[in-house]
PDB file of C-alpha atoms in Angstrom:
ATOM      1  CA  MET A 603     122.336  40.429 124.390  1.00 45.00           C
ATOM      2  CA  SER A 604     121.962  42.759 127.359  1.00 47.00           C
ATOM      3  CA  ALA A 605     119.270  45.423 127.262  1.00 47.00           C
ATOM      4  CA  VAL A 606     120.257  49.034 126.750  1.00 44.00           C
ATOM      5  CA  GLU A 607     118.751  51.531 129.149  1.00 48.00           C
ATOM      6  CA  LEU A 608     117.508  54.533 127.236  1.00 43.00           C
ATOM      7  CA  THR A 609     117.478  57.867 128.986  1.00 46.00           C
ATOM      8  CA  ARG A 610     116.182  61.088 127.531  1.00 46.00           C
ATOM      9  CA  PRO A 611     117.987  64.329 128.297  1.00 46.00           C
ATOM     10  CA  PRO A 612     115.852  67.451 128.920  1.00 47.00           C
ATOM     11  CA  GLY A 613     114.392  68.841 125.747  1.00 44.00           C
ATOM     12  CA  ALA A 614     115.243  65.776 123.603  1.00 42.00           C
ATOM     13  CA  ASP A 615     112.582  63.614 121.941  1.00 44.00           C
ATOM     14  CA  ILE A 616     114.066  60.312 120.831  1.00 39.00           C
ATOM     15  CA  PHE A 617     110.709  59.180 119.496  1.00 39.00           C
ATOM     16  CA  GLY A 618     110.328  62.166 117.210  1.00 40.00           C
ATOM     17  CA  ILE A 619     110.032  62.150 113.468  1.00 38.00           C
ATOM     18  CA  ASN A 620     112.991  61.430 111.141  1.00 45.00           C
ATOM     19  CA  THR A 621     115.577  60.835 113.865  1.00 45.00           C
ATOM     20  CA  ASP A 622     118.910  60.673 112.045  1.00 49.00           C
ATOM     21  CA  ALA A 623     122.138  58.843 112.881  1.00 48.00           C
ATOM     22  CA  ALA A 624     123.890  61.964 114.158  1.00 50.00           C
ATOM     23  CA  ALA A 625     121.101  62.606 116.664  1.00 48.00           C
ATOM     24  CA  VAL A 626     121.243  59.020 117.938  1.00 46.00           C
ATOM     25  CA  ALA A 627     125.012  59.169 118.311  1.00 47.00           C
ATOM     26  CA  GLY A 628     124.832  62.479 120.137  1.00 50.00           C
ATOM     27  CA  LEU A 629     122.071  61.263 122.449  1.00 44.00           C
ATOM     28  CA  TYR A 630     123.972  58.217 123.656  1.00 46.00           C
ATOM     29  CA  GLU A 631     127.580  59.423 123.473  1.00 48.00           C
ATOM     30  CA  ASP A 632     127.774  59.732 127.276  1.00 44.00           C
ATOM     31  CA  GLN A 633     126.007  56.408 127.924  1.00 45.00           C
ATOM     32  CA  GLN A 634     127.234  53.880 125.349  1.00 45.00           C
ATOM     33  CA  ASP A 635     130.394  53.051 123.408  1.00 48.00           C
ATOM     34  CA  LEU A 636     129.433  53.364 119.739  1.00 45.00           C
ATOM     35  CA  ALA A 637     132.598  51.499 118.777  1.00 46.00           C
ATOM     36  CA  SER A 638     130.798  48.326 119.853  1.00 55.00           C
ATOM     37  CA  GLN A 639     128.882  46.630 117.052  1.00 59.00           C
ATOM     38  CA  GLU A 640     126.402  45.089 119.477  1.00 65.00           C
ATOM     39  CA  VAL A 641     125.500  48.392 121.095  1.00 64.00           C
ATOM     40  CA  PHE A 642     125.285  50.174 117.745  1.00 62.00           C
ATOM     41  CA  MET A 643     122.863  47.549 116.379  1.00 66.00           C
ATOM     42  CA  GLU A 644     120.718  47.711 119.506  1.00 70.00           C
ATOM     43  CA  LEU A 645     120.478  51.484 119.268  1.00 67.00           C
ATOM     44  CA  MET A 646     119.511  51.303 115.616  1.00 65.00           C
ATOM     45  CA  MET A 647     116.825  48.651 116.275  1.00 69.00           C
ATOM     46  CA  THR A 648     115.386  50.783 119.077  1.00 71.00           C
ATOM     47  CA  GLU A 649     115.173  53.730 116.705  1.00 66.00           C
ATOM     48  CA  LEU A 650     113.354  51.606 114.109  1.00 63.00           C
ATOM     49  CA  GLN A 651     110.868  50.327 116.685  1.00 66.00           C
ATOM     50  CA  HIS A 652     109.934  53.788 117.867  1.00 64.00           C
ATOM     51  CA  GLN A 653     109.835  55.685 114.611  1.00 63.00           C
ATOM     52  CA  ASP A 654     106.613  57.319 113.488  1.00 58.00           C
ATOM     53  CA  PRO A 655     104.748  54.776 111.283  1.00 61.00           C
ATOM     54  CA  LEU A 656     103.179  57.653 109.352  1.00 57.00           C
ATOM     55  CA  ASP A 657     106.616  59.009 108.510  1.00 60.00           C
ATOM     56  CA  PRO A 658     109.061  56.074 108.561  1.00 56.00           C
ATOM     57  CA  MET A 659     112.776  56.380 108.098  1.00 54.00           C
ATOM     58  CA  GLU A 660     113.736  56.853 104.477  1.00 55.00           C
ATOM     59  CA  ASN A 661     115.787  54.186 102.729  1.00 53.00           C
ATOM     60  CA  GLN A 662     118.751  56.525 102.273  1.00 56.00           C
ATOM     61  CA  GLU A 663     118.801  57.360 105.963  1.00 62.00           C
ATOM     62  CA  PHE A 664     118.770  53.680 106.869  1.00 58.00           C
ATOM     63  CA  LEU A 665     121.610  53.016 104.419  1.00 57.00           C
ATOM     64  CA  ASN A 666     123.587  55.871 105.958  1.00 68.00           C
ATOM     65  CA  GLN A 667     123.376  54.222 109.360  1.00 64.00           C
ATOM     66  CA  ILE A 668     124.471  50.875 107.909  1.00 63.00           C
ATOM     67  CA  ALA A 669     127.408  52.665 106.277  1.00 67.00           C
ATOM     68  CA  MET A 670     128.310  54.187 109.640  1.00 70.00           C
ATOM     69  CA  LEU A 671     128.317  50.751 111.236  1.00 65.00           C
ATOM     70  CA  THR A 672     130.517  49.376 108.458  1.00 69.00           C
ATOM     71  CA  SER A 673     132.974  52.260 108.821  1.00 72.00           C
ATOM     72  CA  VAL A 674     133.244  51.703 112.570  1.00 65.00           C
ATOM     73  CA  GLU A 675     134.023  48.003 112.057  1.00 66.00           C
ATOM     74  CA  GLN A 676     136.627  48.789 109.402  1.00 70.00           C
ATOM     75  CA  LEU A 677     138.340  51.270 111.716  1.00 73.00           C
ATOM     76  CA  ARG A 678     138.414  48.718 114.518  1.00 68.00           C
ATOM     77  CA  ALA A 679     139.982  46.143 112.207  1.00 67.00           C
ATOM     78  CA  ALA A 680     142.555  48.671 110.950  1.00 69.00           C
ATOM     79  CA  ASN A 681     143.525  49.624 114.508  1.00 71.00           C
ATOM     80  CA  SER A 682     143.958  45.963 115.411  1.00 66.00           C
ATOM     81  CA  ASN A 683     146.209  45.403 112.379  1.00 65.00           C
ATOM     82  CA  LEU A 684     148.315  48.462 113.222  1.00 70.00           C
ATOM     83  CA  GLU A 685     148.801  47.256 116.794  1.00 66.00           C
ATOM     84  CA  THR A 686     149.935  43.849 115.533  1.00 63.00           C
ATOM     85  CA  LEU A 687     152.346  45.468 113.072  1.00 60.00           C
ATOM     86  CA  GLN A 688     153.755  47.699 115.802  1.00 60.00           C
ATOM     87  CA  LEU A 689     154.400  44.723 118.085  1.00 57.00           C
ATOM     88  CA  TYR A 690     156.085  42.860 115.233  1.00 51.00           C
ATOM     89  CA  GLN A 691     158.328  45.832 114.438  1.00 61.00           C
ATOM     90  CA  SER A 692     159.227  46.243 118.113  1.00 60.00           C
ATOM     91  CA  SER A 693     160.253  42.597 118.364  1.00 60.00           C
ATOM     92  CA  ILE A 694     162.533  43.008 115.313  1.00 64.00           C
ATOM     93  CA  ASN A 695     164.149  46.131 116.769  1.00 62.00           C
ATOM     94  CA  ASN A 696     164.681  44.404 120.110  1.00 62.00           C
ATOM     95  CA  ALA A 697     166.336  41.406 118.464  1.00 67.00           C
ATOM     96  CA  GLN A 698     168.610  43.651 116.397  1.00 68.00           C
ATOM     97  CA  SER A 699     169.631  45.710 119.412  1.00 68.00           C
ATOM     98  CA  VAL A 700     170.583  42.621 121.450  1.00 72.00           C
ATOM     99  CA  SER A 701     172.840  41.433 118.611  1.00 75.00           C
ATOM    100  CA  MET A 702     174.845  44.695 118.919  1.00 75.00           C
ATOM    101  CA  MET A 703     176.184  43.914 122.381  1.00 80.00           C
ATOM    102  CA  GLY A 704     179.983  44.210 122.403  1.00 81.00           C
ATOM    103  CA  LYS A 705     180.161  45.865 118.989  1.00 85.00           C
ATOM    104  CA  THR A 706     181.617  49.276 118.252  1.00 85.00           C
ATOM    105  CA  VAL A 707     179.091  51.737 116.866  1.00 84.00           C
ATOM    106  CA  LYS A 708     179.158  55.238 115.481  1.00 87.00           C
ATOM    107  CA  ALA A 709     176.025  57.226 116.197  1.00 87.00           C
ATOM    108  CA  SER A 710     174.884  60.784 115.721  1.00 87.00           C
ATOM    109  CA  GLY A 711     175.451  62.789 118.889  1.00 88.00           C
ATOM    110  CA  ASP A 712     177.624  65.436 120.503  1.00 90.00           C
ATOM    111  CA  ALA A 713     178.389  63.964 123.938  1.00 88.00           C
ATOM    112  CA  PHE A 714     181.522  62.186 125.093  1.00 88.00           C
ATOM    113  CA  THR A 715     183.211  61.107 128.302  1.00 87.00           C
ATOM    114  CA  TYR A 716     186.731  62.320 129.078  1.00 89.00           C
ATOM    115  CA  SER A 717     188.843  60.159 131.382  1.00 88.00           C
ATOM    116  CA  GLY A 718     190.985  63.092 132.507  1.00 88.00           C
ATOM    117  CA  GLU A 719     194.063  61.769 130.701  1.00 89.00           C
ATOM    118  CA  GLY A 720     195.368  61.810 127.144  1.00 90.00           C
ATOM    119  CA  ASN A 721     193.662  62.999 123.978  1.00 92.00           C
ATOM    120  CA  VAL A 722     190.138  62.623 122.623  1.00 90.00           C
ATOM    121  CA  ASP A 723     189.272  62.238 118.933  1.00 90.00           C
ATOM    122  CA  LEU A 724     186.111  64.093 117.935  1.00 92.00           C
ATOM    123  CA  ASP A 725     184.351  63.189 114.688  1.00 91.00           C
ATOM    124  CA  PHE A 726     182.107  65.304 112.499  1.00 93.00           C
ATOM    125  CA  ARG A 727     180.843  65.681 108.944  1.00 92.00           C
ATOM    126  CA  LEU A 728     180.614  68.830 106.821  1.00 93.00           C
ATOM    127  CA  GLY A 729     177.996  69.259 104.126  1.00 93.00           C
ATOM    128  CA  ALA A 730     180.320  71.371 101.934  1.00 93.00           C
ATOM    129  CA  ASN A 731     183.853  72.714 101.752  1.00 94.00           C
ATOM    130  CA  ALA A 732     184.540  75.256 104.485  1.00 94.00           C
ATOM    131  CA  VAL A 733     186.911  78.214 104.410  1.00 95.00           C
ATOM    132  CA  SER A 734     186.592  78.627 108.162  1.00 93.00           C
ATOM    133  CA  SER A 735     185.551  76.188 110.876  1.00 95.00           C
ATOM    134  CA  THR A 736     185.795  75.778 114.631  1.00 94.00           C
ATOM    135  CA  VAL A 737     185.138  73.089 117.220  1.00 95.00           C
ATOM    136  CA  THR A 738     183.940  74.283 120.626  1.00 96.00           C
ATOM    137  CA  ILE A 739     184.046  71.983 123.651  1.00 96.00           C
ATOM    138  CA  PHE A 740     181.655  72.425 126.572  1.00 96.00           C
ATOM    139  CA  ASP A 741     181.775  70.986 130.079  1.00 93.00           C
ATOM    140  CA  ALA A 742     178.863  69.434 131.994  1.00 90.00           C
ATOM    141  CA  GLU A 743     177.654  72.923 132.951  1.00 92.00           C
ATOM    142  CA  ASP A 744     177.486  73.888 129.268  1.00 93.00           C
ATOM    143  CA  TYR A 745     180.423  76.263 129.703  1.00 94.00           C
ATOM    144  CA  ALA A 746     182.773  76.613 126.716  1.00 95.00           C
ATOM    145  CA  VAL A 747     186.183  75.429 127.914  1.00 95.00           C
ATOM    146  CA  ARG A 748     188.039  75.292 124.612  1.00 95.00           C
ATOM    147  CA  THR A 749     187.652  76.458 121.004  1.00 95.00           C
ATOM    148  CA  ILE A 750     189.818  74.862 118.335  1.00 95.00           C
ATOM    149  CA  GLU A 751     190.278  76.796 115.099  1.00 93.00           C
ATOM    150  CA  LEU A 752     190.412  74.436 112.109  1.00 92.00           C
ATOM    151  CA  GLY A 753     190.381  76.933 109.246  1.00 89.00           C
ATOM    152  CA  GLN A 754     189.770  75.449 105.794  1.00 92.00           C
ATOM    153  CA  VAL A 755     188.264  71.946 105.870  1.00 92.00           C
ATOM    154  CA  ASP A 756     186.952  69.780 103.047  1.00 92.00           C
ATOM    155  CA  SER A 757     183.435  68.401 102.977  1.00 92.00           C
ATOM    156  CA  GLY A 758     182.760  64.918 104.299  1.00 91.00           C
ATOM    157  CA  GLU A 759     183.809  63.143 107.493  1.00 90.00           C
ATOM    158  CA  GLN A 760     186.612  64.730 109.500  1.00 91.00           C
ATOM    159  CA  GLU A 761     188.311  64.242 112.845  1.00 91.00           C
ATOM    160  CA  VAL A 762     189.890  66.671 115.303  1.00 92.00           C
ATOM    161  CA  THR A 763     191.929  65.824 118.392  1.00 94.00           C
ATOM    162  CA  TRP A 764     191.404  67.581 121.719  1.00 95.00           C
ATOM    163  CA  ASP A 765     194.337  67.391 124.110  1.00 94.00           C
ATOM    164  CA  GLY A 766     192.155  67.676 127.209  1.00 93.00           C
ATOM    165  CA  HIS A 767     193.226  71.251 128.045  1.00 95.00           C
ATOM    166  CA  ASN A 768     191.196  74.441 128.311  1.00 94.00           C
ATOM    167  CA  GLU A 769     191.920  77.825 126.736  1.00 93.00           C
ATOM    168  CA  ASP A 770     194.502  78.638 129.410  1.00 92.00           C
ATOM    169  CA  GLY A 771     196.362  75.379 128.811  1.00 91.00           C
ATOM    170  CA  SER A 772     195.235  73.838 132.086  1.00 93.00           C
ATOM    171  CA  PRO A 773     194.192  70.169 132.020  1.00 93.00           C
ATOM    172  CA  MET A 774     190.497  69.453 132.348  1.00 94.00           C
ATOM    173  CA  GLY A 775     189.248  66.847 134.771  1.00 92.00           C
ATOM    174  CA  GLU A 776     187.358  63.638 134.200  1.00 92.00           C
ATOM    175  CA  GLY A 777     183.724  64.138 133.265  1.00 91.00           C
ATOM    176  CA  GLU A 778     181.035  64.521 130.639  1.00 91.00           C
ATOM    177  CA  TYR A 779     181.550  66.929 127.759  1.00 93.00           C
ATOM    178  CA  THR A 780     179.844  67.978 124.529  1.00 93.00           C
ATOM    179  CA  TYR A 781     181.154  69.647 121.400  1.00 95.00           C
ATOM    180  CA  LYS A 782     179.811  71.761 118.559  1.00 95.00           C
ATOM    181  CA  VAL A 783     181.174  72.331 115.054  1.00 95.00           C
ATOM    182  CA  THR A 784     180.540  75.557 113.144  1.00 94.00           C
ATOM    183  CA  ALA A 785     181.650  76.134 109.560  1.00 95.00           C
ATOM    184  CA  LYS A 786     181.161  78.704 106.795  1.00 94.00           C
ATOM    185  CA  ASP A 787     181.757  78.673 103.063  1.00 92.00           C
ATOM    186  CA  ALA A 788     183.426  81.325 100.868  1.00 91.00           C
ATOM    187  CA  ASP A 789     180.223  83.423 100.908  1.00 91.00           C
ATOM    188  CA  GLN A 790     180.075  83.224 104.707  1.00 92.00           C
ATOM    189  CA  ASN A 791     177.036  80.993 104.586  1.00 93.00           C
ATOM    190  CA  THR A 792     176.680  78.485 107.420  1.00 94.00           C
ATOM    191  CA  ILE A 793     177.440  74.906 106.384  1.00 94.00           C
ATOM    192  CA  SER A 794     175.432  71.995 107.758  1.00 93.00           C
ATOM    193  CA  THR A 795     177.379  69.829 110.216  1.00 93.00           C
ATOM    194  CA  LEU A 796     176.822  66.501 111.949  1.00 91.00           C
ATOM    195  CA  THR A 797     178.722  65.290 115.025  1.00 92.00           C
ATOM    196  CA  PHE A 798     179.291  61.629 115.969  1.00 88.00           C
ATOM    197  CA  ILE A 799     180.018  59.588 119.047  1.00 85.00           C
ATOM    198  CA  LYS A 800     181.865  56.271 118.972  1.00 83.00           C
ATOM    199  CA  GLY A 801     182.104  53.461 121.480  1.00 83.00           C
ATOM    200  CA  VAL A 802     181.409  49.868 122.417  1.00 86.00           C
ATOM    201  CA  VAL A 803     177.829  48.861 123.238  1.00 86.00           C
ATOM    202  CA  GLU A 804     178.104  47.787 126.881  1.00 86.00           C
ATOM    203  CA  GLY A 805     174.429  47.347 127.680  1.00 84.00           C
ATOM    204  CA  ILE A 806     170.856  47.744 126.464  1.00 83.00           C
ATOM    205  CA  THR A 807     167.750  49.009 128.213  1.00 83.00           C
ATOM    206  CA  PHE A 808     164.148  49.035 126.987  1.00 80.00           C
ATOM    207  CA  GLU A 809     161.906  51.972 127.769  1.00 78.00           C
ATOM    208  CA  GLY A 810     158.377  52.025 126.403  1.00 74.00           C
ATOM    209  CA  GLY A 811     159.313  49.272 123.960  1.00 72.00           C
ATOM    210  CA  ILE A 812     162.243  51.319 122.584  1.00 79.00           C
ATOM    211  CA  PRO A 813     165.775  49.874 122.937  1.00 82.00           C
ATOM    212  CA  PHE A 814     168.557  52.214 124.087  1.00 85.00           C
ATOM    213  CA  LEU A 815     172.189  51.249 123.492  1.00 84.00           C
ATOM    214  CA  HIS A 816     174.637  52.133 126.271  1.00 85.00           C
ATOM    215  CA  ILE A 817     177.907  53.606 124.990  1.00 84.00           C
ATOM    216  CA  GLY A 818     179.897  54.518 128.066  1.00 78.00           C
ATOM    217  CA  SER A 819     177.593  56.741 130.099  1.00 77.00           C
ATOM    218  CA  HIS A 820     175.541  57.729 127.070  1.00 83.00           C
ATOM    219  CA  GLN A 821     172.483  56.173 125.471  1.00 85.00           C
ATOM    220  CA  VAL A 822     171.513  56.167 121.794  1.00 83.00           C
ATOM    221  CA  THR A 823     168.564  54.728 119.901  1.00 82.00           C
ATOM    222  CA  MET A 824     168.778  52.363 116.957  1.00 80.00           C
ATOM    223  CA  GLY A 825     167.746  55.216 114.663  1.00 80.00           C
ATOM    224  CA  GLU A 826     170.840  57.215 115.669  1.00 85.00           C
ATOM    225  CA  VAL A 827     173.298  54.428 114.784  1.00 84.00           C
ATOM    226  CA  LEU A 828     175.221  55.204 111.602  1.00 83.00           C
ATOM    227  CA  GLU A 829     177.913  52.498 111.545  1.00 80.00           C
ATOM    228  CA  ILE A 830     178.581  49.165 113.235  1.00 79.00           C
ATOM    229  CA  THR A 831     181.959  47.414 113.435  1.00 79.00           C
ATOM    230  CA  GLN A 832     183.103  44.238 115.139  1.00 71.00           C
ATOM    231  CA  GLU A 833     186.435  44.520 116.910  1.00 61.00           C
TER     232      GLU A 833
END
């Protein structure tokens, strides 16, 4: 066991009477790592050796320091178990994500890629029946290029088709787009909505241990996947 060099800051008396655990911890917090059992024990033994024999440490104070040591060791063990559990969970998520290659998934999201030709089906879900609802489509610059009035729509999953044209009837070019659904009930209260994206998983990347599924030019996490189908 290596010796611990004790230094005394100005105004501090480590050999004073009734030195408690908090004082010891504060004195050495810039010099030693109290998370180490070996260092903690050495500090405590040094305190016992230099205490005033006419006024020794009380039993309760000694027990408090032992309890501190036990708590530190329990926290270290808990942290180690959490790290192991996190690695195990990450390995499961990675294995599940790899198995999704080539499958069609539906995930929460509002982005889609338009090829510049044909129609695009946009999916969404309403939390209640709506007496009025609209779907607004935005380009890559977040500019609203088209608003589709849907009127009355039932709750649940719905689909609307965009013909690829803007408000003036001109065709929009190839690119990245987003869409937003707004709906209100009979009392003109806003209804909760959820938009989806669909596509085939073409690739997977791992960033910080988190798998991202590539759907076209977009990426989604496993937590955003709502449905998986094999085509």
